[in-house]
Short mmCIF file of C-alpha atoms in Angstrom, two decimals:
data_model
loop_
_atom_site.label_atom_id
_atom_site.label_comp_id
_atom_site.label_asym_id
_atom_site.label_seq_id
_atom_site.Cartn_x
_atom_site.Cartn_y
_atom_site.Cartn_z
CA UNK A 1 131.95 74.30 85.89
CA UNK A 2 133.23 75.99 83.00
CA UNK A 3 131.35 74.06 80.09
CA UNK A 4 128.11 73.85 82.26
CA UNK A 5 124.86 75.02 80.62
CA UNK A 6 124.37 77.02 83.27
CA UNK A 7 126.00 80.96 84.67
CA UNK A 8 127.71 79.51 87.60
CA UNK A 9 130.73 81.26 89.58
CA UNK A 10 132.33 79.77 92.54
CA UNK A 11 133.33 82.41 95.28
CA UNK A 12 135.76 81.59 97.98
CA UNK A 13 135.28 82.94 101.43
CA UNK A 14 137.03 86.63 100.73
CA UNK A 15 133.97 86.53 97.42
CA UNK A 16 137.04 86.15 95.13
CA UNK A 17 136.23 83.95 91.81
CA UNK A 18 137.69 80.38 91.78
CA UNK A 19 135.66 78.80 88.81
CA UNK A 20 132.93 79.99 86.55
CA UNK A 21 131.09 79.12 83.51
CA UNK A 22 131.17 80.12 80.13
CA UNK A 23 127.37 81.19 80.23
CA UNK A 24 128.52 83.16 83.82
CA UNK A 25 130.99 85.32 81.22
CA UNK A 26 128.84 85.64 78.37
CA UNK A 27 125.38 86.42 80.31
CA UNK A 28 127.19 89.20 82.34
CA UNK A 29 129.24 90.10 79.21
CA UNK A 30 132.57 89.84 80.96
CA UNK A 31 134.28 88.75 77.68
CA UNK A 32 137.04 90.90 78.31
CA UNK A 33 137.74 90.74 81.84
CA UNK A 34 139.94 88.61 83.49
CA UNK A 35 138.12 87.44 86.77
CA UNK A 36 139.58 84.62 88.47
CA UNK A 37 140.64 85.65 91.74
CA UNK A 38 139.22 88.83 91.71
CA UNK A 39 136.23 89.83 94.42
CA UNK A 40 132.84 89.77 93.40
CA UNK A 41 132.91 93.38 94.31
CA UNK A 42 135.78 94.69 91.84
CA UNK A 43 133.71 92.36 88.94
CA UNK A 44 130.38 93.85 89.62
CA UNK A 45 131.01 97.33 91.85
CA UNK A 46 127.69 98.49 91.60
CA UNK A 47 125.83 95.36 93.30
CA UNK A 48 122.91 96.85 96.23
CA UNK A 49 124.68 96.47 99.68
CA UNK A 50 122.32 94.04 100.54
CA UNK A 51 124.18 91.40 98.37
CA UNK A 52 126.95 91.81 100.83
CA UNK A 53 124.58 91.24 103.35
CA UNK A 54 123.18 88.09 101.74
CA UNK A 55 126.86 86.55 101.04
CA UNK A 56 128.07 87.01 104.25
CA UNK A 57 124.87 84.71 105.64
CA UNK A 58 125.70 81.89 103.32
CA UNK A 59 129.09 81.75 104.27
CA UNK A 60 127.58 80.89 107.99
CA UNK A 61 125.50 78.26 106.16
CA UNK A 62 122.47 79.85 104.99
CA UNK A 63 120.46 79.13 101.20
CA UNK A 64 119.39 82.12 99.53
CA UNK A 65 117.00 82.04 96.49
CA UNK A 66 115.26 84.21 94.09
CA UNK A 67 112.58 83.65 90.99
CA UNK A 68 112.60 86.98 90.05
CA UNK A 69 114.94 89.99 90.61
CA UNK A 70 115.94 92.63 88.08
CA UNK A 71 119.27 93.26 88.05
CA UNK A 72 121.08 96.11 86.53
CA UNK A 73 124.01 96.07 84.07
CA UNK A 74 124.73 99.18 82.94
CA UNK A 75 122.41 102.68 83.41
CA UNK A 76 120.82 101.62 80.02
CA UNK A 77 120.19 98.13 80.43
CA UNK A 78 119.20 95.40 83.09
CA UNK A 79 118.25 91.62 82.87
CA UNK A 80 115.61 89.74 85.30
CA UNK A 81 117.68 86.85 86.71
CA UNK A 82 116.40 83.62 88.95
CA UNK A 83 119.29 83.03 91.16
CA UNK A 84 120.10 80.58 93.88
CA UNK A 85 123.40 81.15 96.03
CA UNK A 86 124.79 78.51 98.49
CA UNK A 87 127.71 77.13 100.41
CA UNK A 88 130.00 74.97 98.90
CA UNK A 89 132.25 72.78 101.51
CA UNK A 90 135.86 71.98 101.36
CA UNK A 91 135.54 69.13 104.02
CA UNK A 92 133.34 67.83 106.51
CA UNK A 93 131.46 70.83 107.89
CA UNK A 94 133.85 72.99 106.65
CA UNK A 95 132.73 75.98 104.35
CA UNK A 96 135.12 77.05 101.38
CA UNK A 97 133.33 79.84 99.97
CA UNK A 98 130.20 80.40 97.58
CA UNK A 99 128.32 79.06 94.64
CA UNK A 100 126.08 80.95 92.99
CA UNK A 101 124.08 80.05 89.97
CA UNK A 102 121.78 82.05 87.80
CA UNK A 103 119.35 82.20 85.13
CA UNK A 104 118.46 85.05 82.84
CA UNK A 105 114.63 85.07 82.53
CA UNK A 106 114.24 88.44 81.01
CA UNK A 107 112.41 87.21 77.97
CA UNK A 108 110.41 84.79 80.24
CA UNK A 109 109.32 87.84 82.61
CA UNK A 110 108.93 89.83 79.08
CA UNK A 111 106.31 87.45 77.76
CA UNK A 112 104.17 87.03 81.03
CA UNK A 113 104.06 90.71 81.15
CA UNK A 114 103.01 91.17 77.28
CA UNK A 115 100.39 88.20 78.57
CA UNK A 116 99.13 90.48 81.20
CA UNK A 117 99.10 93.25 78.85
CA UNK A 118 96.54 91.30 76.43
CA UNK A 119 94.27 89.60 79.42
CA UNK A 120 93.94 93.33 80.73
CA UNK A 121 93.01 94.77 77.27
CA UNK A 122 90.39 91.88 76.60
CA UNK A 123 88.90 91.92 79.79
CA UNK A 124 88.57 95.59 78.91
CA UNK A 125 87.20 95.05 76.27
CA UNK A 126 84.78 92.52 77.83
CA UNK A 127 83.83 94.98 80.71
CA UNK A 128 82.73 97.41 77.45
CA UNK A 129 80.79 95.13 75.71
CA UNK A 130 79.14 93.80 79.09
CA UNK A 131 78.49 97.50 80.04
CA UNK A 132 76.72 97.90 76.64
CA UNK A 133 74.65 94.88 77.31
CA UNK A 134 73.45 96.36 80.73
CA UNK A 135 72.34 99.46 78.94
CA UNK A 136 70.31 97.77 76.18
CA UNK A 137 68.84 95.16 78.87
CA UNK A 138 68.10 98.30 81.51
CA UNK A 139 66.85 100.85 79.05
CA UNK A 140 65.96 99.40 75.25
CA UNK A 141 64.33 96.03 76.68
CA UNK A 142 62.93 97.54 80.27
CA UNK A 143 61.36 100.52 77.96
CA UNK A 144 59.51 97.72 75.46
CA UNK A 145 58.30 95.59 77.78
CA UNK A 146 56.96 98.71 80.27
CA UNK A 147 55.19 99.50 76.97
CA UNK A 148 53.64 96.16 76.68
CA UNK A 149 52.13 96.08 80.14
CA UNK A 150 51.33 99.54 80.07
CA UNK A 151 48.84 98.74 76.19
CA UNK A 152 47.71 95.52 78.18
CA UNK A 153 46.45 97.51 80.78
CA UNK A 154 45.22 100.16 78.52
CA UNK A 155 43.41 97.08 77.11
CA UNK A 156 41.97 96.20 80.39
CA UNK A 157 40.42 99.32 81.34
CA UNK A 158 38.72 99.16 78.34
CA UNK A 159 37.81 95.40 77.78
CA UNK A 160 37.74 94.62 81.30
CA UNK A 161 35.68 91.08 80.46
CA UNK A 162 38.99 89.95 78.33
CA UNK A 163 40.14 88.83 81.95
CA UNK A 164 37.57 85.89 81.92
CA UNK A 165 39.41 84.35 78.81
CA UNK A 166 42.74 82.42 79.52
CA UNK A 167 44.75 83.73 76.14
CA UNK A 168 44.25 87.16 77.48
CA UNK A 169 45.30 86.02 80.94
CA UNK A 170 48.57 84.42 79.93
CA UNK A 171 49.50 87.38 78.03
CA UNK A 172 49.29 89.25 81.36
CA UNK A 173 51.40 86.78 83.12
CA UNK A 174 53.99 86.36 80.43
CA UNK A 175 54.52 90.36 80.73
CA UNK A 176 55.00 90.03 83.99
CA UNK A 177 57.59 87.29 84.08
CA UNK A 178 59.08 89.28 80.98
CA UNK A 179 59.35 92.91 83.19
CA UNK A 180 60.72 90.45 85.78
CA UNK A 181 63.16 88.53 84.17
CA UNK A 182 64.38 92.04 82.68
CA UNK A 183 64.92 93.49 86.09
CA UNK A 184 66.87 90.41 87.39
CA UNK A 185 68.74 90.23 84.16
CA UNK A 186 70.20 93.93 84.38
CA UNK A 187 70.56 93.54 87.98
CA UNK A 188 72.90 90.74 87.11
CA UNK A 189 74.95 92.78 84.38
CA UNK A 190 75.45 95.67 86.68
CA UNK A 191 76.99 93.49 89.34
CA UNK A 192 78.88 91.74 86.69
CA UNK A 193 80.34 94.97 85.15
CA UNK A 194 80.65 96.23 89.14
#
C-alpha cells in the first residue's frame, strides 16, 4: 500500500490508520504528521458528519462511491476528489476495518468547467449572430421583396395585358415564392434563436 500509485489508507474498525500510501500523505499534505494508528477523525477533524455516517455503513458491509465531491482542506483551499470506500476482511466474512481510496480530479473538474465556460460563450455568440440573421431576413429582405411585389403590381394596374405573356407571369410567381420563402425562413430563425 505504501508505494501504490494511488491515495489509499486502510482504517481499522475504531477508523484508526493501519496502512497508507505515499500519494494518501502527499495529496492531503500530511508530510508532517504521524498517522498510523490515529482515527480518521483526529487526522482530518473537520470531515461533514455524514462521513461518519457513511463509515459506519461500510463497516456493516456496504460500498460507497463518489465521481465528484469537493472536499475542503483548509478555509482557503479545497480539492475535488473521486473516492471509493469499502470493507476490507480479515477472514471469512469477517470485517477488519476500511479501505478507502481516492483520486484528486481538481484539474480534471477545472478543465470541464473552463470547457463549459467556452461552449456557453460560443453558443452566445452563435445565438447573436443567429439573432442578427433573423433581423436582416425579417426586416432588410421582407422590406425588398414587399417592394418588388408591391412595383409588380404597380405594373399591373397599369399594363394589365402584361399578364397574357409568360415572362411577366413568372416574375409574379417567383415574388411570390420569394415573399414566401422569406416568411418561412425568419419563422425558422426566430424559433431557432427561441
Amino acid at each position: 500500500i505504501k508505494e501504490a500509485p494511488s491515495a489509499i489508507a486502510m482504517l481499522d474498525k475504531k477508523f484508526r490508520y493501519v496502512a497508507y500510501s505515499d500519494k494518501w500523505v502527499l495529496d492531503y499534505e500530511l508530510n508532517n504528521k504521524l498517522i498510523l494508528g490515529y482515527s480518521h477523525f483526529d487526522v482530518f477533524p473537520d470531515l461533514a458528519p455524514k462521513w461518519k455516517g457513511i463509515l459506519d455503513k461500510c463497516l456493516e458491509g456496504g460500498t460507497f462511491a463518489h465521481d465528484e465531491v469537493k472536499f475542503t482542506l483548509d478555509e482557503h483551499r479545497y480539492m475535488w476528489l473521486k473516492w471509493r470506500i469499502k470493507p476490507w476482511y480479515s477472514g471469512v466474512n469477517t470485517i477488519g476495518g476500511l479501505i478507502m481510496m481516492t483520486e484528486d480530479v481538481t484539474r480534471f473538474k477545472e478543465s470541464k468547467e473552463e470547457e463549459l465556460r467556452n461552449i456557453l460563450k460560443l453558443t452566445q455568440s452563435q445565438n447573436q449572430r443567429l439573432k442578427n440573421f433573423a433581423h436582416i431576413v425579417s426586416h432588410n429582405l421582407r422590406s425588398h421583396s414587399g417592394n418588388i411585389q408591391s412595383l409588380l403590381s404597380l405594373m399591373l394596374e397599369d399594363y394589365p395585358q402584361i399578364m397574357q405573356d409568360e415572362i411577366p407571369v413568372m416574375l409574379f410567381d417567383s415574388s411570390s415564392n420569394l415573399t414566401e420563402t422569406i416568411t418561412h425562413l425568419s419563422e425558422v430563425a426566430a424559433m431557432n434563436f427561441n
